[in-house]
Amino acid sequence: MTPNDYSDSLHNYLLTQEQSTDDNDRLFYCSYLLGHLSLAASTEPADCDLLDDSVNLSLESAFAVDRLSDADKAGIAALWTETANTARKPT
């Protein structure tokens, strides 16, 4: 899978989750991750692992300064893991 295909898969999964949830927390987590994913993808990483690393670093940096609750940080991290695992599954 190319980094662009992977990025598209991640993006599409988050959009689908965002559009299908009635949970305000999950809606927030999706939009939060979409922003970080867009920034990471704009650097045009050479492979999928570098894209993951870039998103993870972006989240770590943001978590250090954003005034998110521990529950929100955990929810965002869990959704990111779910998203990445889903995007890497063969179709």
Coordinates of N, CA, C and O in Angstrom, one line a residue:
M1 N 0.9 -1.2 0.0 CA 0.0 0.0 0.0 C 0.9 1.2 0.0 O 1.8 1.3 0.8
T2 N 0.6 2.2 -0.9 CA 1.4 3.4 -0.9 C 1.0 4.3 0.2 O -0.2 4.2 0.8
P3 N 1.8 5.3 0.6 CA 1.4 6.2 1.7 C 0.2 7.0 1.3 O -0.6 7.3 2.2
N4 N 0.0 7.3 0.1 CA -1.2 8.1 -0.3 C -2.4 7.2 -0.2 O -3.5 7.7 0.3
D5 N -2.4 6.0 -0.6 CA -3.5 5.1 -0.4 C -3.8 4.9 1.1 O -5.0 4.8 1.5
Y6 N -2.8 4.7 1.9 CA -2.9 4.5 3.3 C -3.6 5.8 3.9 O -4.5 5.7 4.7
S7 N -3.1 6.9 3.6 CA -3.6 8.2 4.1 C -5.1 8.3 3.7 O -5.9 8.7 4.5
D8 N -5.4 8.0 2.4 CA -6.8 8.0 2.0 C -7.7 7.1 2.8 O -8.8 7.4 3.2
S9 N -7.2 5.9 3.1 CA -7.9 4.9 3.8 C -8.2 5.4 5.3 O -9.3 5.3 5.8
L10 N -7.1 6.0 5.9 CA -7.3 6.5 7.2 C -8.3 7.6 7.2 O -9.2 7.7 8.1
H11 N -8.2 8.5 6.3 CA -9.1 9.7 6.2 C -10.5 9.2 6.0 O -11.5 9.7 6.6
N12 N -10.7 8.3 5.1 CA -12.1 7.8 4.8 C -12.7 7.1 6.0 O -13.9 7.2 6.3
Y13 N -11.9 6.3 6.7 CA -12.4 5.6 7.9 C -12.8 6.7 8.9 O -13.9 6.5 9.5
L14 N -12.0 7.7 9.2 CA -12.4 8.7 10.1 C -13.7 9.5 9.7 O -14.5 9.8 10.5
L15 N -13.8 9.8 8.4 CA -15.0 10.5 7.9 C -16.2 9.6 8.1 O -17.3 10.1 8.5
T16 N -16.1 8.3 7.8 CA -17.2 7.4 8.0 C -17.6 7.3 9.5 O -18.8 7.4 9.8
Q17 N -16.6 7.3 10.3 CA -16.9 7.2 11.8 C -17.6 8.5 12.2 O -18.5 8.5 13.0
E18 N -17.1 9.6 11.7 CA -17.6 10.9 12.1 C -19.1 11.1 11.6 O -19.9 11.6 12.3
Q19 N -19.4 10.6 10.4 CA -20.7 10.7 9.9 C -21.7 9.7 10.5 O -22.9 10.0 10.4
S20 N -21.2 8.7 11.1 CA -22.1 7.6 11.6 C -22.3 7.6 13.1 O -23.0 6.7 13.6
T21 N -21.7 8.5 13.8 CA -21.8 8.5 15.2 C -22.8 9.5 15.8 O -22.9 10.6 15.2
D22 N -23.4 9.1 16.9 CA -24.2 10.0 17.6 C -23.5 10.5 18.9 O -24.0 11.2 19.7
D23 N -22.3 9.9 19.1 CA -21.5 10.1 20.4 C -20.7 11.4 20.2 O -19.8 11.5 19.3
N24 N -21.0 12.4 21.0 CA -20.3 13.7 20.8 C -18.8 13.6 21.1 O -18.0 14.3 20.4
D25 N -18.4 12.7 22.0 CA -17.0 12.5 22.2 C -16.3 11.9 21.0 O -15.2 12.4 20.6
R26 N -16.9 10.9 20.4 CA -16.3 10.2 19.3 C -16.3 11.2 18.1 O -15.3 11.2 17.3
L27 N -17.3 12.0 18.0 CA -17.3 13.0 16.9 C -16.1 14.0 17.1 O -15.4 14.3 16.1
F28 N -15.9 14.4 18.3 CA -14.7 15.3 18.6 C -13.4 14.6 18.3 O -12.5 15.1 17.6
Y29 N -13.3 13.3 18.7 CA -12.0 12.5 18.4 C -11.8 12.4 16.9 O -10.6 12.6 16.5
C30 N -12.8 12.2 16.2 CA -12.7 12.1 14.7 C -12.2 13.4 14.1 O -11.2 13.4 13.3
S31 N -12.8 14.5 14.5 CA -12.4 15.7 13.9 C -11.0 16.1 14.3 O -10.2 16.7 13.6
Y32 N -10.6 15.8 15.6 CA -9.3 16.1 16.1 C -8.3 15.3 15.3 O -7.2 15.9 14.9
L33 N -8.5 14.0 15.1 CA -7.6 13.2 14.3 C -7.5 13.6 12.9 O -6.4 13.5 12.3
L34 N -8.6 14.0 12.3 CA -8.6 14.4 10.9 C -7.6 15.6 10.7 O -6.9 15.6 9.7
G35 N -7.6 16.5 11.6 CA -6.7 17.6 11.5 C -5.2 17.2 11.6 O -4.4 17.6 10.8
H36 N -4.9 16.3 12.6 CA -3.5 15.8 12.7 C -3.1 15.0 11.5 O -2.0 15.1 11.0
L37 N -4.0 14.1 11.0 CA -3.8 13.3 9.8 C -3.5 14.2 8.6 O -2.5 13.9 7.9
S38 N -4.3 15.2 8.4 CA -4.1 16.1 7.3 C -2.7 16.8 7.3 O -2.0 16.9 6.3
L39 N -2.3 17.2 8.5 CA -1.0 17.8 8.6 C 0.1 16.8 8.3 O 1.1 17.2 7.6
A40 N 0.0 15.7 8.9 CA 1.0 14.6 8.7 C 1.1 14.2 7.2 O 2.2 14.0 6.7
A41 N 0.0 14.1 6.6 CA -0.1 13.6 5.2 C 0.5 14.7 4.3 O 1.0 14.4 3.2
S42 N 0.4 16.0 4.6 CA 0.8 17.0 3.8 C 2.4 17.0 3.7 O 2.9 17.6 2.7
T43 N 3.0 16.3 4.5 CA 4.5 16.2 4.4 C 4.9 15.2 3.4 O 6.1 15.0 3.2
E44 N 4.0 14.5 2.9 CA 4.2 13.4 1.9 C 5.3 12.4 2.4 O 6.3 12.3 1.8
P45 N 4.9 11.7 3.5 CA 5.9 10.7 4.0 C 6.2 9.6 3.0 O 5.4 9.3 2.1
A46 N 7.4 9.1 3.1 CA 7.9 8.1 2.1 C 7.2 6.7 2.3 O 7.2 5.9 1.3
D47 N 6.7 6.4 3.5 CA 6.0 5.1 3.6 C 4.9 5.3 4.7 O 4.8 6.3 5.4
C48 N 4.2 4.2 4.9 CA 3.0 4.2 5.8 C 3.5 4.3 7.3 O 2.9 5.0 8.1
D49 N 4.6 3.7 7.6 CA 5.1 3.8 9.0 C 5.5 5.2 9.3 O 5.3 5.7 10.4
L50 N 6.1 5.9 8.4 CA 6.5 7.3 8.6 C 5.2 8.2 8.8 O 5.3 9.1 9.6
L51 N 4.2 7.9 8.1 CA 2.9 8.6 8.3 C 2.4 8.4 9.7 O 2.0 9.3 10.4
D52 N 2.4 7.1 10.1 CA 2.0 6.8 11.5 C 2.8 7.5 12.5 O 2.3 8.1 13.5
D53 N 4.1 7.5 12.3 CA 5.0 8.2 13.2 C 4.8 9.7 13.3 O 4.8 10.3 14.4
S54 N 4.5 10.2 12.2 CA 4.2 11.7 12.1 C 2.9 12.0 12.9 O 2.9 13.0 13.6
V55 N 1.9 11.2 12.7 CA 0.7 11.5 13.4 C 0.9 11.3 14.9 O 0.5 12.1 15.7
N56 N 1.6 10.2 15.3 CA 1.8 10.0 16.7 C 2.6 11.1 17.3 O 2.3 11.5 18.5
L57 N 3.6 11.6 16.6 CA 4.4 12.7 17.2 C 3.6 14.0 17.3 O 3.7 14.8 18.2
S58 N 2.7 14.2 16.3 CA 1.8 15.4 16.3 C 0.9 15.3 17.5 O 0.7 16.3 18.2
L59 N 0.3 14.1 17.7 CA -0.6 13.9 18.9 C 0.2 14.1 20.2 O -0.3 14.8 21.1
E60 N 1.4 13.5 20.3 CA 2.1 13.7 21.6 C 2.4 15.2 21.8 O 2.3 15.6 23.0
S61 N 2.8 15.9 20.8 CA 3.1 17.4 21.0 C 1.8 18.1 21.4 O 1.9 19.0 22.2
A62 N 0.7 17.8 20.7 CA -0.5 18.5 21.0 C -1.0 18.1 22.4 O -1.5 19.0 23.2
F63 N -0.9 16.9 22.8 CA -1.4 16.4 24.1 C -0.6 17.2 25.2 O -1.1 17.4 26.3
A64 N 0.7 17.5 25.0 CA 1.5 18.2 25.9 C 1.0 19.6 26.2 O 1.3 20.2 27.3
V65 N 0.3 20.2 25.2 CA -0.1 21.6 25.4 C -1.6 21.9 25.4 O -2.1 22.8 26.0
D66 N -2.3 21.0 24.7 CA -3.8 21.1 24.7 C -4.3 20.8 26.1 O -3.8 20.0 26.8
R67 N -5.4 21.4 26.4 CA -6.0 21.2 27.7 C -7.1 20.2 27.6 O -8.3 20.4 27.9
L68 N -6.7 19.0 27.2 CA -7.6 17.9 27.0 C -7.7 17.1 28.3 O -6.6 17.0 29.0
S69 N -8.8 16.5 28.6 CA -8.9 15.6 29.8 C -8.1 14.3 29.5 O -7.9 14.0 28.3
D70 N -7.7 13.6 30.5 CA -7.1 12.3 30.3 C -8.0 11.3 29.5 O -7.5 10.6 28.7
A71 N -9.3 11.4 29.8 CA -10.3 10.6 29.1 C -10.3 10.9 27.6 O -10.3 10.0 26.7
D72 N -10.2 12.2 27.2 CA -10.2 12.6 25.8 C -8.9 12.1 25.2 O -8.9 11.6 24.0
K73 N -7.8 12.3 25.9 CA -6.5 11.8 25.3 C -6.5 10.3 25.0 O -6.1 9.9 24.0
A74 N -7.1 9.6 26.0 CA -7.2 8.1 25.8 C -8.1 7.8 24.7 O -7.9 6.9 23.9
G75 N -9.2 8.5 24.6 CA -10.2 8.2 23.5 C -9.6 8.5 22.1 O -9.8 7.8 21.2
I76 N -8.9 9.6 22.0 CA -8.3 10.0 20.8 C -7.2 8.9 20.4 O -7.2 8.5 19.2
A77 N -6.4 8.5 21.4 CA -5.3 7.5 21.1 C -6.0 6.2 20.7 O -5.5 5.5 19.8
A78 N -7.0 5.8 21.4 CA -7.7 4.5 21.0 C -8.3 4.6 19.6 O -8.2 3.6 18.9
L79 N -8.9 5.7 19.3 CA -9.5 5.8 18.0 C -8.4 5.8 16.9 O -8.6 5.2 15.8
W80 N -7.3 6.5 17.2 CA -6.2 6.4 16.2 C -5.7 5.0 16.0 O -5.5 4.6 14.9
T81 N -5.5 4.3 17.1 CA -5.1 2.9 17.0 C -6.1 2.1 16.2 O -5.7 1.3 15.3
E82 N -7.4 2.2 16.4 CA -8.4 1.5 15.7 C -8.4 1.9 14.2 O -8.5 1.0 13.3
T83 N -8.2 3.2 13.9 CA -8.2 3.7 12.6 C -7.0 3.1 11.8 O -7.1 2.6 10.7
A84 N -5.8 3.1 12.4 CA -4.6 2.6 11.8 C -4.7 1.1 11.6 O -4.3 0.6 10.5
N85 N -5.2 0.4 12.5 CA -5.3 -1.0 12.4 C -6.3 -1.4 11.3 O -6.1 -2.3 10.5
T86 N -7.4 -0.7 11.2 CA -8.4 -0.9 10.2 C -7.9 -0.6 8.8 O -8.1 -1.3 7.8
A87 N -7.1 0.5 8.7 CA -6.6 0.9 7.4 C -5.5 0.0 6.9 O -5.3 -0.1 5.6
R88 N -4.8 -0.7 7.7 CA -3.8 -1.6 7.3 C -4.3 -3.0 7.0 O -3.5 -3.8 6.4
K89 N -5.5 -3.3 7.3 CA -6.1 -4.6 6.9 C -6.2 -4.8 5.4 O -6.6 -3.8 4.7
P90 N -5.8 -5.9 4.9 CA -6.0 -6.1 3.5 C -7.5 -6.1 3.1 O -8.3 -6.5 3.8
T91 N -7.7 -5.6 1.9 CA -9.1 -5.5 1.4 C -9.4 -6.6 0.5 O -8.6 -7.3 0.0

